[in-house]
PDB file of C-alpha atoms in Angstrom:
ATOM      1  CA  MET H  15     -25.304  25.868  35.325  1.00 83.00           C
ATOM      2  CA  TYR H  16     -23.001  23.839  37.672  1.00 85.00           C
ATOM      3  CA  TYR H  17     -20.623  26.780  37.679  1.00 90.00           C
ATOM      4  CA  PHE H  18     -23.379  29.241  38.878  1.00 91.00           C
ATOM      5  CA  LEU H  19     -24.822  26.515  41.299  1.00 89.00           C
ATOM      6  CA  ALA H  20     -21.168  26.429  42.753  1.00 90.00           C
ATOM      7  CA  MET H  21     -20.975  30.247  43.059  1.00 92.00           C
ATOM      8  CA  LEU H  22     -24.419  30.166  44.740  1.00 91.00           C
ATOM      9  CA  SER H  23     -23.372  27.458  47.290  1.00 91.00           C
ATOM     10  CA  LEU H  24     -20.051  29.124  48.023  1.00 92.00           C
ATOM     11  CA  THR H  25     -21.921  32.419  48.628  1.00 92.00           C
ATOM     12  CA  ASP H  26     -24.441  30.785  50.914  1.00 91.00           C
ATOM     13  CA  LEU H  27     -21.805  29.015  52.983  1.00 92.00           C
ATOM     14  CA  VAL H  28     -19.883  32.234  53.462  1.00 91.00           C
ATOM     15  CA  ILE H  29     -23.029  34.177  54.590  1.00 90.00           C
ATOM     16  CA  CYS H  30     -23.960  31.523  57.019  1.00 89.00           C
ATOM     17  CA  SER H  31     -20.264  31.325  58.344  1.00 90.00           C
ATOM     18  CA  SER H  32     -20.144  35.189  58.918  1.00 89.00           C
ATOM     19  CA  THR H  33     -23.659  35.283  60.788  1.00 89.00           C
ATOM     20  CA  VAL H  34     -24.724  32.012  62.325  1.00 89.00           C
ATOM     21  CA  PRO H  35     -21.758  31.429  64.856  1.00 89.00           C
ATOM     22  CA  LYS H  36     -22.597  34.783  66.358  1.00 88.00           C
ATOM     23  CA  ALA H  37     -26.371  34.163  66.300  1.00 87.00           C
ATOM     24  CA  LEU H  38     -25.976  30.893  68.065  1.00 89.00           C
ATOM     25  CA  SER H  39     -23.655  32.385  70.623  1.00 90.00           C
ATOM     26  CA  ILE H  40     -26.409  34.984  71.352  1.00 88.00           C
ATOM     27  CA  PHE H  41     -29.284  32.294  71.775  1.00 86.00           C
ATOM     28  CA  TRP H  42     -27.175  29.531  73.438  1.00 91.00           C
ATOM     29  CA  PHE H  43     -24.684  31.457  75.731  1.00 88.00           C
ATOM     30  CA  HIS H  44     -26.143  34.909  75.835  1.00 86.00           C
ATOM     31  CA  LEU H  45     -22.944  36.338  74.547  1.00 87.00           C
ATOM     32  CA  LYS H  46     -24.414  39.486  72.915  1.00 86.00           C
ATOM     33  CA  LYS H  47     -21.225  41.695  72.601  1.00 89.00           C
ATOM     34  CA  ILE H  48     -19.219  42.338  69.397  1.00 89.00           C
ATOM     35  CA  GLY H  49     -16.577  44.822  68.778  1.00 90.00           C
ATOM     36  CA  PHE H  50     -17.321  47.796  66.818  1.00 91.00           C
ATOM     37  CA  ASP H  51     -14.475  46.969  64.302  1.00 92.00           C
ATOM     38  CA  GLY H  52     -15.709  43.221  64.245  1.00 91.00           C
ATOM     39  CA  CYS H  53     -19.296  44.626  63.619  1.00 92.00           C
ATOM     40  CA  LEU H  54     -18.014  46.590  60.654  1.00 93.00           C
ATOM     41  CA  ILE H  55     -16.355  43.600  59.293  1.00 93.00           C
ATOM     42  CA  GLN H  56     -19.416  41.521  59.569  1.00 93.00           C
ATOM     43  CA  MET H  57     -21.559  44.266  57.930  1.00 92.00           C
ATOM     44  CA  PHE H  58     -19.062  44.414  54.972  1.00 94.00           C
ATOM     45  CA  PHE H  59     -19.321  40.448  54.443  1.00 93.00           C
ATOM     46  CA  VAL H  60     -23.156  40.288  54.889  1.00 92.00           C
ATOM     47  CA  HIS H  61     -23.861  43.115  52.473  1.00 92.00           C
ATOM     48  CA  THR H  62     -21.250  42.101  49.916  1.00 93.00           C
ATOM     49  CA  LEU H  63     -22.267  38.383  49.830  1.00 92.00           C
ATOM     50  CA  THR H  64     -26.131  39.229  49.689  1.00 91.00           C
ATOM     51  CA  GLY H  65     -25.338  41.514  46.670  1.00 92.00           C
ATOM     52  CA  MET H  66     -23.322  38.787  45.125  1.00 93.00           C
ATOM     53  CA  GLU H  67     -26.101  36.295  45.802  1.00 92.00           C
ATOM     54  CA  SER H  68     -28.469  38.585  43.950  1.00 93.00           C
ATOM     55  CA  GLY H  69     -26.003  38.803  40.956  1.00 93.00           C
ATOM     56  CA  VAL H  70     -25.695  35.075  40.702  1.00 94.00           C
ATOM     57  CA  LEU H  71     -29.428  34.753  40.567  1.00 93.00           C
ATOM     58  CA  MET H  72     -29.306  37.200  37.808  1.00 94.00           C
ATOM     59  CA  LEU H  73     -26.686  35.446  35.940  1.00 94.00           C
ATOM     60  CA  MET H  74     -28.613  32.096  36.395  1.00 92.00           C
ATOM     61  CA  ALA H  75     -31.719  33.760  34.932  1.00 92.00           C
ATOM     62  CA  LEU H  76     -29.333  34.737  32.034  1.00 92.00           C
ATOM     63  CA  ASP H  77     -28.078  31.187  31.761  1.00 92.00           C
ATOM     64  CA  ARG H  78     -31.724  29.844  31.441  1.00 90.00           C
ATOM     65  CA  TYR H  79     -32.547  32.302  28.929  1.00 91.00           C
ATOM     66  CA  VAL H  80     -29.546  31.398  26.579  1.00 91.00           C
ATOM     67  CA  ALA H  81     -30.290  27.638  27.298  1.00 88.00           C
ATOM     68  CA  ILE H  82     -33.986  27.880  26.214  1.00 86.00           C
ATOM     69  CA  CYS H  83     -33.786  30.624  23.665  1.00 86.00           C
ATOM     70  CA  TYR H  84     -30.411  29.621  21.911  1.00 88.00           C
ATOM     71  CA  PRO H  85     -30.026  25.946  22.787  1.00 85.00           C
ATOM     72  CA  LEU H  86     -27.717  25.364  19.764  1.00 88.00           C
ATOM     73  CA  ARG H  87     -25.466  28.142  20.667  1.00 90.00           C
ATOM     74  CA  TYR H  88     -25.391  27.628  24.508  1.00 90.00           C
ATOM     75  CA  SER H  89     -21.861  26.125  24.717  1.00 88.00           C
ATOM     76  CA  THR H  90     -20.373  28.790  22.457  1.00 91.00           C
ATOM     77  CA  ILE H  91     -21.923  31.624  24.093  1.00 90.00           C
ATOM     78  CA  LEU H  92     -21.359  30.591  27.782  1.00 91.00           C
ATOM     79  CA  THR H  93     -17.862  29.521  27.632  1.00 91.00           C
ATOM     80  CA  ASN H  94     -15.715  29.027  30.735  1.00 91.00           C
ATOM     81  CA  PRO H  95     -13.774  32.363  30.287  1.00 92.00           C
ATOM     82  CA  VAL H  96     -17.228  34.284  29.962  1.00 92.00           C
ATOM     83  CA  ILE H  97     -18.594  32.631  33.068  1.00 93.00           C
ATOM     84  CA  ALA H  98     -15.294  33.339  34.998  1.00 92.00           C
ATOM     85  CA  LYS H  99     -15.471  36.966  33.883  1.00 93.00           C
ATOM     86  CA  VAL H 100     -19.181  37.572  34.736  1.00 93.00           C
ATOM     87  CA  GLY H 101     -18.680  35.662  38.059  1.00 91.00           C
ATOM     88  CA  LEU H 102     -15.789  37.920  38.956  1.00 93.00           C
ATOM     89  CA  SER H 103     -17.557  41.099  37.788  1.00 93.00           C
ATOM     90  CA  THR H 104     -20.514  40.056  40.043  1.00 92.00           C
ATOM     91  CA  PHE H 105     -18.176  39.741  43.092  1.00 92.00           C
ATOM     92  CA  LEU H 106     -16.277  43.019  42.145  1.00 93.00           C
ATOM     93  CA  ARG H 107     -19.412  44.920  41.788  1.00 93.00           C
ATOM     94  CA  GLY H 108     -20.728  44.005  45.205  1.00 90.00           C
ATOM     95  CA  MET H 109     -17.477  44.449  46.914  1.00 92.00           C
ATOM     96  CA  LEU H 110     -16.880  47.855  45.364  1.00 94.00           C
ATOM     97  CA  LEU H 111     -20.261  49.354  46.154  1.00 94.00           C
ATOM     98  CA  ILE H 112     -20.205  47.951  49.737  1.00 94.00           C
ATOM     99  CA  ILE H 113     -16.806  49.086  50.736  1.00 94.00           C
ATOM    100  CA  PRO H 114     -18.233  52.642  51.595  1.00 94.00           C
ATOM    101  CA  PHE H 115     -20.600  51.301  54.222  1.00 94.00           C
ATOM    102  CA  PRO H 116     -17.927  50.591  57.017  1.00 93.00           C
ATOM    103  CA  PHE H 117     -16.412  53.945  56.489  1.00 94.00           C
ATOM    104  CA  LEU H 118     -19.739  55.977  56.203  1.00 92.00           C
ATOM    105  CA  THR H 119     -20.742  54.123  59.521  1.00 93.00           C
ATOM    106  CA  LYS H 120     -17.306  54.634  61.337  1.00 92.00           C
ATOM    107  CA  ARG H 121     -17.355  58.379  60.852  1.00 91.00           C
ATOM    108  CA  LEU H 122     -20.613  58.992  62.609  1.00 91.00           C
ATOM    109  CA  PRO H 123     -20.665  59.935  66.371  1.00 91.00           C
ATOM    110  CA  TYR H 124     -22.282  57.474  68.781  1.00 87.00           C
ATOM    111  CA  CYS H 125     -24.120  58.536  71.879  1.00 83.00           C
ATOM    112  CA  ARG H 126     -27.603  56.850  71.881  1.00 75.00           C
ATOM    113  CA  GLY H 127     -26.356  53.386  73.126  1.00 78.00           C
ATOM    114  CA  ASN H 128     -24.681  50.643  71.394  1.00 84.00           C
ATOM    115  CA  VAL H 129     -27.566  47.794  71.272  1.00 86.00           C
ATOM    116  CA  ILE H 130     -28.815  46.954  67.721  1.00 86.00           C
ATOM    117  CA  PRO H 131     -32.193  44.973  67.431  1.00 82.00           C
ATOM    118  CA  HIS H 132     -30.414  42.149  65.290  1.00 83.00           C
ATOM    119  CA  THR H 133     -28.309  39.058  65.358  1.00 86.00           C
ATOM    120  CA  TYR H 134     -25.982  40.572  62.888  1.00 89.00           C
ATOM    121  CA  CYS H 135     -24.649  43.924  61.979  1.00 89.00           C
ATOM    122  CA  ASP H 136     -26.907  45.675  59.404  1.00 87.00           C
ATOM    123  CA  HIS H 137     -25.722  48.925  57.825  1.00 88.00           C
ATOM    124  CA  MET H 138     -28.806  51.059  58.694  1.00 85.00           C
ATOM    125  CA  SER H 139     -29.332  49.251  62.157  1.00 85.00           C
ATOM    126  CA  VAL H 140     -25.884  50.350  63.219  1.00 89.00           C
ATOM    127  CA  ALA H 141     -26.109  53.796  61.560  1.00 89.00           C
ATOM    128  CA  LYS H 142     -29.424  54.505  63.545  1.00 86.00           C
ATOM    129  CA  LEU H 143     -27.489  54.273  66.864  1.00 88.00           C
ATOM    130  CA  SER H 144     -25.592  57.429  65.912  1.00 89.00           C
ATOM    131  CA  CYS H 145     -26.735  60.905  67.262  1.00 88.00           C
ATOM    132  CA  GLY H 146     -25.448  62.544  64.007  1.00 87.00           C
ATOM    133  CA  ASN H 147     -26.900  62.957  60.532  1.00 88.00           C
ATOM    134  CA  ILE H 148     -27.158  59.677  58.826  1.00 88.00           C
ATOM    135  CA  LYS H 149     -28.822  61.184  55.696  1.00 89.00           C
ATOM    136  CA  VAL H 150     -25.727  60.186  53.655  1.00 92.00           C
ATOM    137  CA  ASN H 151     -25.958  56.670  54.673  1.00 90.00           C
ATOM    138  CA  ALA H 152     -29.473  56.280  54.009  1.00 87.00           C
ATOM    139  CA  ILE H 153     -29.317  57.853  50.463  1.00 90.00           C
ATOM    140  CA  TYR H 154     -26.157  55.709  49.587  1.00 92.00           C
ATOM    141  CA  GLY H 155     -27.839  52.561  50.899  1.00 89.00           C
ATOM    142  CA  LEU H 156     -30.757  53.211  48.767  1.00 88.00           C
ATOM    143  CA  ILE H 157     -28.426  53.880  45.686  1.00 91.00           C
ATOM    144  CA  VAL H 158     -26.630  50.554  46.234  1.00 92.00           C
ATOM    145  CA  ALA H 159     -29.994  48.610  46.633  1.00 88.00           C
ATOM    146  CA  LEU H 160     -31.125  50.164  43.205  1.00 89.00           C
ATOM    147  CA  LEU H 161     -27.807  49.392  41.534  1.00 92.00           C
ATOM    148  CA  ILE H 162     -27.682  45.800  42.733  1.00 92.00           C
ATOM    149  CA  GLY H 163     -31.261  44.604  43.605  1.00 89.00           C
ATOM    150  CA  GLY H 164     -32.933  46.839  41.082  1.00 91.00           C
ATOM    151  CA  PHE H 165     -30.540  46.180  38.297  1.00 93.00           C
ATOM    152  CA  ASP H 166     -30.698  42.376  38.931  1.00 93.00           C
ATOM    153  CA  ILE H 167     -34.539  42.230  39.195  1.00 93.00           C
ATOM    154  CA  LEU H 168     -34.755  44.061  35.875  1.00 94.00           C
ATOM    155  CA  CYS H 169     -32.424  41.543  34.142  1.00 93.00           C
ATOM    156  CA  ILE H 170     -34.497  38.492  35.675  1.00 93.00           C
ATOM    157  CA  THR H 171     -37.656  39.976  34.667  1.00 92.00           C
ATOM    158  CA  VAL H 172     -36.376  40.745  31.133  1.00 93.00           C
ATOM    159  CA  SER H 173     -34.836  37.260  30.842  1.00 91.00           C
ATOM    160  CA  TYR H 174     -38.105  35.463  31.958  1.00 90.00           C
ATOM    161  CA  THR H 175     -40.268  37.525  29.747  1.00 90.00           C
ATOM    162  CA  MET H 176     -38.136  36.464  26.747  1.00 90.00           C
ATOM    163  CA  ILE H 177     -38.169  32.746  28.062  1.00 88.00           C
ATOM    164  CA  LEU H 178     -42.061  32.807  28.316  1.00 87.00           C
ATOM    165  CA  ARG H 179     -42.482  34.188  24.765  1.00 88.00           C
ATOM    166  CA  ALA H 180     -40.146  31.400  23.582  1.00 85.00           C
ATOM    167  CA  VAL H 181     -41.754  28.776  25.429  1.00 83.00           C
ATOM    168  CA  VAL H 182     -45.287  29.818  24.591  1.00 82.00           C
ATOM    169  CA  SER H 183     -44.501  29.591  20.921  1.00 81.00           C
ATOM    170  CA  LEU H 184     -43.372  26.037  21.079  1.00 76.00           C
ATOM    171  CA  SER H 185     -45.885  23.666  19.482  1.00 75.00           C
ATOM    172  CA  SER H 186     -45.470  20.622  21.519  1.00 76.00           C
ATOM    173  CA  ALA H 187     -46.925  20.595  25.052  1.00 78.00           C
ATOM    174  CA  GLU H 188     -44.267  18.162  26.290  1.00 78.00           C
ATOM    175  CA  ALA H 189     -41.522  20.699  25.110  1.00 73.00           C
ATOM    176  CA  ARG H 190     -43.334  23.663  27.043  1.00 77.00           C
ATOM    177  CA  ARG H 191     -43.434  21.372  30.008  1.00 80.00           C
ATOM    178  CA  LYS H 192     -39.641  20.656  29.885  1.00 77.00           C
ATOM    179  CA  ALA H 193     -38.900  24.167  29.210  1.00 75.00           C
ATOM    180  CA  PHE H 194     -40.765  25.232  32.229  1.00 76.00           C
ATOM    181  CA  SER H 195     -39.360  22.627  34.461  1.00 78.00           C
ATOM    182  CA  THR H 196     -35.783  23.766  33.997  1.00 77.00           C
ATOM    183  CA  CYS H 197     -36.666  27.055  35.424  1.00 82.00           C
ATOM    184  CA  THR H 198     -38.525  25.849  38.475  1.00 84.00           C
ATOM    185  CA  ALA H 199     -35.681  25.576  40.862  1.00 84.00           C
ATOM    186  CA  HIS H 200     -34.381  29.069  39.774  1.00 86.00           C
ATOM    187  CA  ILE H 201     -37.764  30.514  40.319  1.00 87.00           C
ATOM    188  CA  CYS H 202     -37.945  28.953  43.910  1.00 87.00           C
ATOM    189  CA  ALA H 203     -34.524  30.385  44.718  1.00 88.00           C
ATOM    190  CA  ILE H 204     -35.694  33.917  43.505  1.00 90.00           C
ATOM    191  CA  VAL H 205     -38.891  33.708  45.737  1.00 88.00           C
ATOM    192  CA  PHE H 206     -36.677  32.601  48.792  1.00 88.00           C
ATOM    193  CA  SER H 207     -34.136  35.198  48.434  1.00 88.00           C
ATOM    194  CA  TYR H 208     -36.140  38.285  47.284  1.00 89.00           C
ATOM    195  CA  SER H 209     -39.470  37.921  49.283  1.00 86.00           C
ATOM    196  CA  PRO H 210     -38.151  38.622  52.622  1.00 85.00           C
ATOM    197  CA  ALA H 211     -35.772  41.227  51.133  1.00 81.00           C
ATOM    198  CA  PHE H 212     -38.801  43.179  49.462  1.00 79.00           C
ATOM    199  CA  PHE H 213     -40.791  42.868  52.914  1.00 79.00           C
ATOM    200  CA  SER H 214     -38.001  44.344  54.870  1.00 75.00           C
ATOM    201  CA  PHE H 215     -37.077  47.132  52.370  1.00 71.00           C
ATOM    202  CA  PHE H 216     -40.694  48.383  52.010  1.00 70.00           C
ATOM    203  CA  SER H 217     -41.691  47.840  55.812  1.00 69.00           C
ATOM    204  CA  HIS H 218     -38.708  49.848  56.954  1.00 63.00           C
ATOM    205  CA  ARG H 219     -39.639  52.784  54.576  1.00 61.00           C
ATOM    206  CA  PHE H 220     -43.459  52.631  54.558  1.00 62.00           C
ATOM    207  CA  GLY H 221     -44.507  50.569  57.474  1.00 57.00           C
ATOM    208  CA  ALA H 222     -42.075  51.242  60.166  1.00 57.00           C
ATOM    209  CA  HIS H 223     -44.636  52.426  62.665  1.00 64.00           C
ATOM    210  CA  THR H 224     -47.235  49.780  61.908  1.00 73.00           C
ATOM    211  CA  VAL H 225     -45.025  46.673  61.616  1.00 72.00           C
ATOM    212  CA  PRO H 226     -43.925  45.319  65.154  1.00 78.00           C
ATOM    213  CA  PRO H 227     -40.111  45.482  65.819  1.00 77.00           C
ATOM    214  CA  SER H 228     -40.048  41.707  66.425  1.00 80.00           C
ATOM    215  CA  CYS H 229     -41.389  41.154  62.881  1.00 82.00           C
ATOM    216  CA  HIS H 230     -38.597  43.112  61.505  1.00 79.00           C
ATOM    217  CA  ILE H 231     -36.127  41.060  63.400  1.00 83.00           C
ATOM    218  CA  ILE H 232     -37.564  37.682  62.493  1.00 86.00           C
ATOM    219  CA  VAL H 233     -37.766  38.766  58.606  1.00 85.00           C
ATOM    220  CA  ALA H 234     -34.105  40.135  58.741  1.00 84.00           C
ATOM    221  CA  ASN H 235     -32.986  36.724  60.173  1.00 86.00           C
ATOM    222  CA  ILE H 236     -35.105  34.699  57.541  1.00 87.00           C
ATOM    223  CA  TYR H 237     -33.581  36.975  54.854  1.00 86.00           C
ATOM    224  CA  LEU H 238     -29.998  35.597  55.515  1.00 87.00           C
ATOM    225  CA  LEU H 239     -30.880  32.097  56.554  1.00 87.00           C
ATOM    226  CA  LEU H 240     -33.914  30.973  54.399  1.00 88.00           C
ATOM    227  CA  PRO H 241     -32.006  30.982  50.905  1.00 89.00           C
ATOM    228  CA  PRO H 242     -28.795  29.065  52.313  1.00 89.00           C
ATOM    229  CA  THR H 243     -31.188  26.387  53.858  1.00 88.00           C
ATOM    230  CA  MET H 244     -33.420  26.042  50.990  1.00 89.00           C
ATOM    231  CA  ASN H 245     -31.335  26.387  47.858  1.00 88.00           C
ATOM    232  CA  PRO H 246     -29.626  22.980  48.364  1.00 86.00           C
ATOM    233  CA  VAL H 247     -32.907  21.347  48.982  1.00 86.00           C
ATOM    234  CA  VAL H 248     -34.691  22.852  45.861  1.00 86.00           C
ATOM    235  CA  TYR H 249     -31.771  22.193  43.588  1.00 86.00           C
ATOM    236  CA  GLY H 250     -31.113  18.759  45.055  1.00 81.00           C
ATOM    237  CA  VAL H 251     -34.639  17.770  44.350  1.00 81.00           C
ATOM    238  CA  LYS H 252     -35.163  19.443  40.889  1.00 79.00           C
ATOM    239  CA  THR H 253     -31.724  18.601  39.432  1.00 79.00           C
ATOM    240  CA  LYS H 254     -31.533  14.866  38.492  1.00 78.00           C
ATOM    241  CA  GLN H 255     -27.767  14.760  38.333  1.00 82.00           C
ATOM    242  CA  ILE H 256     -27.448  16.094  41.728  1.00 81.00           C
ATOM    243  CA  ARG H 257     -30.288  14.085  43.118  1.00 81.00           C
ATOM    244  CA  ASP H 258     -28.792  10.890  41.626  1.00 84.00           C
ATOM    245  CA  CYS H 259     -25.435  11.682  43.163  1.00 85.00           C
ATOM    246  CA  VAL H 260     -26.724  12.204  46.563  1.00 81.00           C
ATOM    247  CA  LEU H 261     -28.801   9.141  46.384  1.00 83.00           C
ATOM    248  CA  GLY H 262     -25.859   7.109  45.354  1.00 84.00           C
ATOM    249  CA  ILE H 263     -23.703   8.545  48.147  1.00 83.00           C
ATOM    250  CA  LEU H 264     -26.499   7.640  50.686  1.00 80.00           C
ATOM    251  CA  SER H 265     -26.890   4.240  49.219  1.00 81.00           C
ATOM    252  CA  GLY H 266     -23.264   3.657  49.426  1.00 75.00           C
ATOM    253  CA  SER H 267     -23.029   4.590  53.114  1.00 62.00           C
ATOM    254  CA  LYS H 268     -25.871   2.315  53.939  1.00 60.00           C
ATOM    255  CA  ASN H 269     -24.379  -0.594  52.285  1.00 61.00           C
ATOM    256  CA  THR H 270     -20.993   0.172  54.172  1.00 59.00           C
ATOM    257  CA  LYS H 271     -22.843   0.284  57.442  1.00 56.00           C
ATOM    258  CA  SER H 272     -24.609  -3.062  56.515  1.00 55.00           C
ATOM    259  CA  GLN H 273     -21.444  -4.805  55.835  1.00 59.00           C
ATOM    260  CA  ASN H 274     -19.795  -3.655  58.845  1.00 58.00           C
ATOM    261  CA  ILE H 275     -22.548  -5.105  60.836  1.00 55.00           C
TER     262      ILE H 275
END
C-alpha cells in the first residue's frame, strides 16, 4: 500500500509542477504566452501523468481486493518485484498511448488564432484552434480515454464488487466495519479524480452548447488540482501510521520551538 501511495504522491507532485507554475504566472503576472513546443511538452506530461494516476488508482483497488479477499496470501501475491512491474507497466502504458498526441497536434495547420481557454495545454483545446480536419485527433483521444480510463474503471468496479461480496459474507459486524474502513480513503480518491473527469468528458460531447465555457474551464482546473490537494489530506487522516508520523513531526517541531524560546 505504501508503494502505491508513493506512486500516487509522485504523480500528483509532477502534475502540479507541470501546470501550477504557469497557471500562477497567468493569474499573478498576466504572463499568458507559451511557446508551441512548450505547449506540446506540457500536453504530453499532463495527459501521461493523469493516465498514470488513473492506473495507480486501479492498482490500489486491486491491492485492496487482495488484502481483503486473500489476506493470508497478500505478501506472497504482491511482492516487491510484482509491484515494481505493475507500476512500470502503468507508466509505460500512459506514456506510449500519449506520445502520438503532440505529433497529431503539431501536424495540423493553424489559422484561427492562438488562444486556448485553459490555464494549461489540453489536447483537444489546442487541436480545436486548427483550421484543418481534427477528426483523427478526436477519434484517437476517445480511444485513449477508453483504453486508460475505461479499462481502469472496469477493473476498479470488478474489484469493489468482489470486495463487497467478501465483506457482506463476513459474520462479524466489527470485521465488516474494519474491511470497509480500509477502502474509505481509496474511494474518496476515486471520487476526487473521476468526478471532474466524467463531467468534463460528457459535457464536452453532449452538453457543449448548454454548459457555459467558464464552467468547462473551472472543471478542467479542478480535474488537475483537486486530487493532488485532497489525496494527502484523505490518506493522512485515514491512515493511522501516516497520521501518527505527521503528528509526531508536528509535536517535535513545537517542542523544539518551545525549547528555543
